[in-house]
Amino acid sequence: MISTKGRYALRVMIDIATNQKDGYVPMKDVAARQELSLKYLEQILPHLTKNNLVKGIQGKGGGYRLTREPGEYTVGEILRCTEKDLAPVSCLAKGAPKCERKKKCKTIAFWSGLDQVVNDYMNSKTLADLL
């Protein structure tokens, strides 16, 4: 399940893409338009900044803007910034300990297939598609 952090990250990216034509987009404006808590957005933005999806400046005229064109961001890339992993089961998550049952697991092929379908779909959609 995608958390609110992931869903809000998508909304923030869409809002910035829509409104950055006038320069940097203040987060208080994004929070107001999206009806989101500014405090919660302040927890999401470091993830987006650290992963170089947005850049920000402080002070008068400050805010955030995209680092690339909207068509260059995949939905999967944005969600992975906040969700860490999109695996449907813990044994497929990045960095998961080796599963002792994997060789005899009757369901691993199913979960691996689902993981592939979800990731392929999320990676096939861009921020431009959502605009």
mmCIF file with all atom_site columns, C-alpha atoms in Angstrom:
data_model
loop_
_atom_site.group_PDB
_atom_site.id
_atom_site.type_symbol
_atom_site.label_atom_id
_atom_site.label_alt_id
_atom_site.label_comp_id
_atom_site.label_asym_id
_atom_site.label_entity_id
_atom_site.label_seq_id
_atom_site.pdbx_PDB_ins_code
_atom_site.Cartn_x
_atom_site.Cartn_y
_atom_site.Cartn_z
_atom_site.occupancy
_atom_site.B_iso_or_equiv
_atom_site.pdbx_formal_charge
_atom_site.auth_seq_id
_atom_site.auth_comp_id
_atom_site.auth_asym_id
_atom_site.auth_atom_id
_atom_site.pdbx_PDB_model_num
ATOM 1   C CA . MET A 1 1   ? 0.000  0.000   0.000   1.00 0.00 ? 1   MET A CA 1
ATOM 2   C CA . ILE A 1 2   ? 1.288  3.440   -0.904  1.00 0.00 ? 2   ILE A CA 1
ATOM 3   C CA . SER A 1 3   ? 1.501  5.687   2.164   1.00 0.00 ? 3   SER A CA 1
ATOM 4   C CA . THR A 1 4   ? 0.161  9.225   2.432   1.00 0.00 ? 4   THR A CA 1
ATOM 5   C CA . LYS A 1 5   ? 3.768  10.393  2.145   1.00 0.00 ? 5   LYS A CA 1
ATOM 6   C CA . GLY A 1 6   ? 4.011  8.827   -1.315  1.00 0.00 ? 6   GLY A CA 1
ATOM 7   C CA . ARG A 1 7   ? 0.623  10.083  -2.442  1.00 0.00 ? 7   ARG A CA 1
ATOM 8   C CA . TYR A 1 8   ? 1.385  13.591  -1.208  1.00 0.00 ? 8   TYR A CA 1
ATOM 9   C CA . ALA A 1 9   ? 4.793  13.531  -2.914  1.00 0.00 ? 9   ALA A CA 1
ATOM 10  C CA . LEU A 1 10  ? 3.024  12.946  -6.234  1.00 0.00 ? 10  LEU A CA 1
ATOM 11  C CA . ARG A 1 11  ? 0.600  15.784  -5.530  1.00 0.00 ? 11  ARG A CA 1
ATOM 12  C CA . VAL A 1 12  ? 3.475  18.112  -4.603  1.00 0.00 ? 12  VAL A CA 1
ATOM 13  C CA . MET A 1 13  ? 5.382  17.263  -7.775  1.00 0.00 ? 13  MET A CA 1
ATOM 14  C CA . ILE A 1 14  ? 2.282  17.838  -9.922  1.00 0.00 ? 14  ILE A CA 1
ATOM 15  C CA . ASP A 1 15  ? 1.596  21.158  -8.201  1.00 0.00 ? 15  ASP A CA 1
ATOM 16  C CA . ILE A 1 16  ? 5.183  22.351  -8.629  1.00 0.00 ? 16  ILE A CA 1
ATOM 17  C CA . ALA A 1 17  ? 5.196  21.303  -12.298 1.00 0.00 ? 17  ALA A CA 1
ATOM 18  C CA . THR A 1 18  ? 1.945  23.181  -12.859 1.00 0.00 ? 18  THR A CA 1
ATOM 19  C CA . ASN A 1 19  ? 2.982  26.374  -11.069 1.00 0.00 ? 19  ASN A CA 1
ATOM 20  C CA . GLN A 1 20  ? 6.735  26.768  -11.534 1.00 0.00 ? 20  GLN A CA 1
ATOM 21  C CA . LYS A 1 21  ? 6.418  28.855  -14.706 1.00 0.00 ? 21  LYS A CA 1
ATOM 22  C CA . ASP A 1 22  ? 6.652  31.911  -12.464 1.00 0.00 ? 22  ASP A CA 1
ATOM 23  C CA . GLY A 1 23  ? 9.844  30.708  -10.749 1.00 0.00 ? 23  GLY A CA 1
ATOM 24  C CA . TYR A 1 24  ? 10.143 28.879  -7.462  1.00 0.00 ? 24  TYR A CA 1
ATOM 25  C CA . VAL A 1 25  ? 6.929  27.640  -5.896  1.00 0.00 ? 25  VAL A CA 1
ATOM 26  C CA . PRO A 1 26  ? 6.475  28.434  -2.182  1.00 0.00 ? 26  PRO A CA 1
ATOM 27  C CA . MET A 1 27  ? 5.463  25.398  -0.144  1.00 0.00 ? 27  MET A CA 1
ATOM 28  C CA . LYS A 1 28  ? 2.856  27.380  1.752   1.00 0.00 ? 28  LYS A CA 1
ATOM 29  C CA . ASP A 1 29  ? 1.106  27.917  -1.598  1.00 0.00 ? 29  ASP A CA 1
ATOM 30  C CA . VAL A 1 30  ? 1.316  24.203  -2.463  1.00 0.00 ? 30  VAL A CA 1
ATOM 31  C CA . ALA A 1 31  ? -0.031 23.311  0.984   1.00 0.00 ? 31  ALA A CA 1
ATOM 32  C CA . ALA A 1 32  ? -2.960 25.707  0.542   1.00 0.00 ? 32  ALA A CA 1
ATOM 33  C CA . ARG A 1 33  ? -3.824 24.546  -2.989  1.00 0.00 ? 33  ARG A CA 1
ATOM 34  C CA . GLN A 1 34  ? -3.526 20.868  -2.108  1.00 0.00 ? 34  GLN A CA 1
ATOM 35  C CA . GLU A 1 35  ? -5.180 21.257  1.317   1.00 0.00 ? 35  GLU A CA 1
ATOM 36  C CA . LEU A 1 36  ? -2.212 19.594  2.997   1.00 0.00 ? 36  LEU A CA 1
ATOM 37  C CA . SER A 1 37  ? -0.406 20.328  6.238   1.00 0.00 ? 37  SER A CA 1
ATOM 38  C CA . LEU A 1 38  ? 2.701  22.454  5.704   1.00 0.00 ? 38  LEU A CA 1
ATOM 39  C CA . LYS A 1 39  ? 4.378  20.521  8.547   1.00 0.00 ? 39  LYS A CA 1
ATOM 40  C CA . TYR A 1 40  ? 3.786  17.247  6.708   1.00 0.00 ? 40  TYR A CA 1
ATOM 41  C CA . LEU A 1 41  ? 5.108  18.683  3.441   1.00 0.00 ? 41  LEU A CA 1
ATOM 42  C CA . GLU A 1 42  ? 8.239  19.725  5.317   1.00 0.00 ? 42  GLU A CA 1
ATOM 43  C CA . GLN A 1 43  ? 8.815  16.015  6.001   1.00 0.00 ? 43  GLN A CA 1
ATOM 44  C CA . ILE A 1 44  ? 8.346  15.056  2.336   1.00 0.00 ? 44  ILE A CA 1
ATOM 45  C CA . LEU A 1 45  ? 10.458 17.738  0.654   1.00 0.00 ? 45  LEU A CA 1
ATOM 46  C CA . PRO A 1 46  ? 13.820 16.553  2.042   1.00 0.00 ? 46  PRO A CA 1
ATOM 47  C CA . HIS A 1 47  ? 13.220 13.197  0.317   1.00 0.00 ? 47  HIS A CA 1
ATOM 48  C CA . LEU A 1 48  ? 12.526 14.918  -2.995  1.00 0.00 ? 48  LEU A CA 1
ATOM 49  C CA . THR A 1 49  ? 15.474 17.297  -2.601  1.00 0.00 ? 49  THR A CA 1
ATOM 50  C CA . LYS A 1 50  ? 17.934 14.598  -1.504  1.00 0.00 ? 50  LYS A CA 1
ATOM 51  C CA . ASN A 1 51  ? 17.026 12.545  -4.572  1.00 0.00 ? 51  ASN A CA 1
ATOM 52  C CA . ASN A 1 52  ? 17.456 15.611  -6.807  1.00 0.00 ? 52  ASN A CA 1
ATOM 53  C CA . LEU A 1 53  ? 13.842 15.662  -7.970  1.00 0.00 ? 53  LEU A CA 1
ATOM 54  C CA . VAL A 1 54  ? 13.398 19.265  -6.843  1.00 0.00 ? 54  VAL A CA 1
ATOM 55  C CA . LYS A 1 55  ? 15.695 22.091  -5.854  1.00 0.00 ? 55  LYS A CA 1
ATOM 56  C CA . GLY A 1 56  ? 14.857 24.739  -3.340  1.00 0.00 ? 56  GLY A CA 1
ATOM 57  C CA . ILE A 1 57  ? 15.984 28.158  -2.244  1.00 0.00 ? 57  ILE A CA 1
ATOM 58  C CA . GLN A 1 58  ? 15.302 29.993  0.998   1.00 0.00 ? 58  GLN A CA 1
ATOM 59  C CA . GLY A 1 59  ? 14.146 33.542  1.543   1.00 0.00 ? 59  GLY A CA 1
ATOM 60  C CA . LYS A 1 60  ? 12.142 36.036  -0.446  1.00 0.00 ? 60  LYS A CA 1
ATOM 61  C CA . GLY A 1 61  ? 11.125 34.550  -3.782  1.00 0.00 ? 61  GLY A CA 1
ATOM 62  C CA . GLY A 1 62  ? 12.130 31.132  -2.486  1.00 0.00 ? 62  GLY A CA 1
ATOM 63  C CA . GLY A 1 63  ? 10.439 27.822  -2.826  1.00 0.00 ? 63  GLY A CA 1
ATOM 64  C CA . TYR A 1 64  ? 10.927 24.718  -4.953  1.00 0.00 ? 64  TYR A CA 1
ATOM 65  C CA . ARG A 1 65  ? 11.103 23.857  -8.629  1.00 0.00 ? 65  ARG A CA 1
ATOM 66  C CA . LEU A 1 66  ? 11.656 20.702  -10.652 1.00 0.00 ? 66  LEU A CA 1
ATOM 67  C CA . THR A 1 67  ? 15.195 19.804  -11.693 1.00 0.00 ? 67  THR A CA 1
ATOM 68  C CA . ARG A 1 68  ? 14.021 18.245  -14.987 1.00 0.00 ? 68  ARG A CA 1
ATOM 69  C CA . GLU A 1 69  ? 11.112 18.342  -17.393 1.00 0.00 ? 69  GLU A CA 1
ATOM 70  C CA . PRO A 1 70  ? 7.921  16.592  -16.148 1.00 0.00 ? 70  PRO A CA 1
ATOM 71  C CA . GLY A 1 71  ? 8.196  13.901  -18.824 1.00 0.00 ? 71  GLY A CA 1
ATOM 72  C CA . GLU A 1 72  ? 11.577 12.862  -17.423 1.00 0.00 ? 72  GLU A CA 1
ATOM 73  C CA . TYR A 1 73  ? 10.185 11.775  -14.026 1.00 0.00 ? 73  TYR A CA 1
ATOM 74  C CA . THR A 1 74  ? 8.505  8.409   -13.632 1.00 0.00 ? 74  THR A CA 1
ATOM 75  C CA . VAL A 1 75  ? 5.819  7.843   -11.033 1.00 0.00 ? 75  VAL A CA 1
ATOM 76  C CA . GLY A 1 76  ? 7.902  4.926   -9.739  1.00 0.00 ? 76  GLY A CA 1
ATOM 77  C CA . GLU A 1 77  ? 10.917 7.174   -9.222  1.00 0.00 ? 77  GLU A CA 1
ATOM 78  C CA . ILE A 1 78  ? 8.873  9.700   -7.244  1.00 0.00 ? 78  ILE A CA 1
ATOM 79  C CA . LEU A 1 79  ? 7.213  7.067   -5.065  1.00 0.00 ? 79  LEU A CA 1
ATOM 80  C CA . ARG A 1 80  ? 10.488 5.274   -4.321  1.00 0.00 ? 80  ARG A CA 1
ATOM 81  C CA . CYS A 1 81  ? 11.810 8.505   -2.765  1.00 0.00 ? 81  CYS A CA 1
ATOM 82  C CA . THR A 1 82  ? 9.275  8.273   0.022   1.00 0.00 ? 82  THR A CA 1
ATOM 83  C CA . GLU A 1 83  ? 8.252  4.609   0.013   1.00 0.00 ? 83  GLU A CA 1
ATOM 84  C CA . LYS A 1 84  ? 11.794 3.181   -0.204  1.00 0.00 ? 84  LYS A CA 1
ATOM 85  C CA . ASP A 1 85  ? 10.482 0.025   -1.863  1.00 0.00 ? 85  ASP A CA 1
ATOM 86  C CA . LEU A 1 86  ? 7.351  -0.956  -3.725  1.00 0.00 ? 86  LEU A CA 1
ATOM 87  C CA . ALA A 1 87  ? 7.746  -4.718  -3.252  1.00 0.00 ? 87  ALA A CA 1
ATOM 88  C CA . PRO A 1 88  ? 4.475  -6.544  -2.526  1.00 0.00 ? 88  PRO A CA 1
ATOM 89  C CA . VAL A 1 89  ? 6.135  -8.852  0.035   1.00 0.00 ? 89  VAL A CA 1
ATOM 90  C CA . SER A 1 90  ? 9.061  -8.269  2.385   1.00 0.00 ? 90  SER A CA 1
ATOM 91  C CA . CYS A 1 91  ? 11.254 -11.007 0.924   1.00 0.00 ? 91  CYS A CA 1
ATOM 92  C CA . LEU A 1 92  ? 11.435 -9.101  -2.386  1.00 0.00 ? 92  LEU A CA 1
ATOM 93  C CA . ALA A 1 93  ? 12.312 -5.763  -0.812  1.00 0.00 ? 93  ALA A CA 1
ATOM 94  C CA . LYS A 1 94  ? 15.752 -4.313  -1.515  1.00 0.00 ? 94  LYS A CA 1
ATOM 95  C CA . GLY A 1 95  ? 18.151 -5.274  1.235   1.00 0.00 ? 95  GLY A CA 1
ATOM 96  C CA . ALA A 1 96  ? 15.861 -7.962  2.635   1.00 0.00 ? 96  ALA A CA 1
ATOM 97  C CA . PRO A 1 97  ? 17.635 -10.812 4.403   1.00 0.00 ? 97  PRO A CA 1
ATOM 98  C CA . LYS A 1 98  ? 18.004 -13.936 2.303   1.00 0.00 ? 98  LYS A CA 1
ATOM 99  C CA . CYS A 1 99  ? 14.900 -16.077 2.609   1.00 0.00 ? 99  CYS A CA 1
ATOM 100 C CA . GLU A 1 100 ? 15.690 -19.657 3.549   1.00 0.00 ? 100 GLU A CA 1
ATOM 101 C CA . ARG A 1 101 ? 12.417 -20.853 2.007   1.00 0.00 ? 101 ARG A CA 1
ATOM 102 C CA . LYS A 1 102 ? 12.855 -19.137 -1.369  1.00 0.00 ? 102 LYS A CA 1
ATOM 103 C CA . LYS A 1 103 ? 13.972 -22.299 -3.232  1.00 0.00 ? 103 LYS A CA 1
ATOM 104 C CA . LYS A 1 104 ? 10.913 -24.255 -2.123  1.00 0.00 ? 104 LYS A CA 1
ATOM 105 C CA . CYS A 1 105 ? 8.449  -21.360 -1.977  1.00 0.00 ? 105 CYS A CA 1
ATOM 106 C CA . LYS A 1 106 ? 5.379  -22.078 -4.106  1.00 0.00 ? 106 LYS A CA 1
ATOM 107 C CA . THR A 1 107 ? 4.333  -18.410 -4.211  1.00 0.00 ? 107 THR A CA 1
ATOM 108 C CA . ILE A 1 108 ? 7.580  -16.564 -4.984  1.00 0.00 ? 108 ILE A CA 1
ATOM 109 C CA . ALA A 1 109 ? 6.971  -16.633 -8.747  1.00 0.00 ? 109 ALA A CA 1
ATOM 110 C CA . PHE A 1 110 ? 3.552  -15.059 -8.220  1.00 0.00 ? 110 PHE A CA 1
ATOM 111 C CA . TRP A 1 111 ? 4.926  -12.305 -5.952  1.00 0.00 ? 111 TRP A CA 1
ATOM 112 C CA . SER A 1 112 ? 7.867  -11.674 -8.286  1.00 0.00 ? 112 SER A CA 1
ATOM 113 C CA . GLY A 1 113 ? 5.477  -11.353 -11.225 1.00 0.00 ? 113 GLY A CA 1
ATOM 114 C CA . LEU A 1 114 ? 3.257  -8.943  -9.349  1.00 0.00 ? 114 LEU A CA 1
ATOM 115 C CA . ASP A 1 115 ? 6.302  -6.919  -8.336  1.00 0.00 ? 115 ASP A CA 1
ATOM 116 C CA . GLN A 1 116 ? 7.381  -6.732  -11.987 1.00 0.00 ? 116 GLN A CA 1
ATOM 117 C CA . VAL A 1 117 ? 3.921  -5.673  -13.214 1.00 0.00 ? 117 VAL A CA 1
ATOM 118 C CA . VAL A 1 118 ? 3.587  -2.958  -10.558 1.00 0.00 ? 118 VAL A CA 1
ATOM 119 C CA . ASN A 1 119 ? 7.070  -1.574  -11.210 1.00 0.00 ? 119 ASN A CA 1
ATOM 120 C CA . ASP A 1 120 ? 6.670  -1.711  -14.988 1.00 0.00 ? 120 ASP A CA 1
ATOM 121 C CA . TYR A 1 121 ? 3.372  0.178   -14.739 1.00 0.00 ? 121 TYR A CA 1
ATOM 122 C CA . MET A 1 122 ? 4.718  2.837   -12.360 1.00 0.00 ? 122 MET A CA 1
ATOM 123 C CA . ASN A 1 123 ? 7.823  3.265   -14.481 1.00 0.00 ? 123 ASN A CA 1
ATOM 124 C CA . SER A 1 124 ? 5.729  3.630   -17.645 1.00 0.00 ? 124 SER A CA 1
ATOM 125 C CA . LYS A 1 125 ? 3.836  6.652   -16.297 1.00 0.00 ? 125 LYS A CA 1
ATOM 126 C CA . THR A 1 126 ? 5.490  10.039  -16.055 1.00 0.00 ? 126 THR A CA 1
ATOM 127 C CA . LEU A 1 127 ? 4.744  13.199  -14.173 1.00 0.00 ? 127 LEU A CA 1
ATOM 128 C CA . ALA A 1 128 ? 3.730  14.699  -17.540 1.00 0.00 ? 128 ALA A CA 1
ATOM 129 C CA . ASP A 1 129 ? 1.115  11.952  -17.885 1.00 0.00 ? 129 ASP A CA 1
ATOM 130 C CA . LEU A 1 130 ? -0.416 12.995  -14.575 1.00 0.00 ? 130 LEU A CA 1
ATOM 131 C CA . LEU A 1 131 ? -0.513 16.654  -15.573 1.00 0.00 ? 131 LEU A CA 1
#
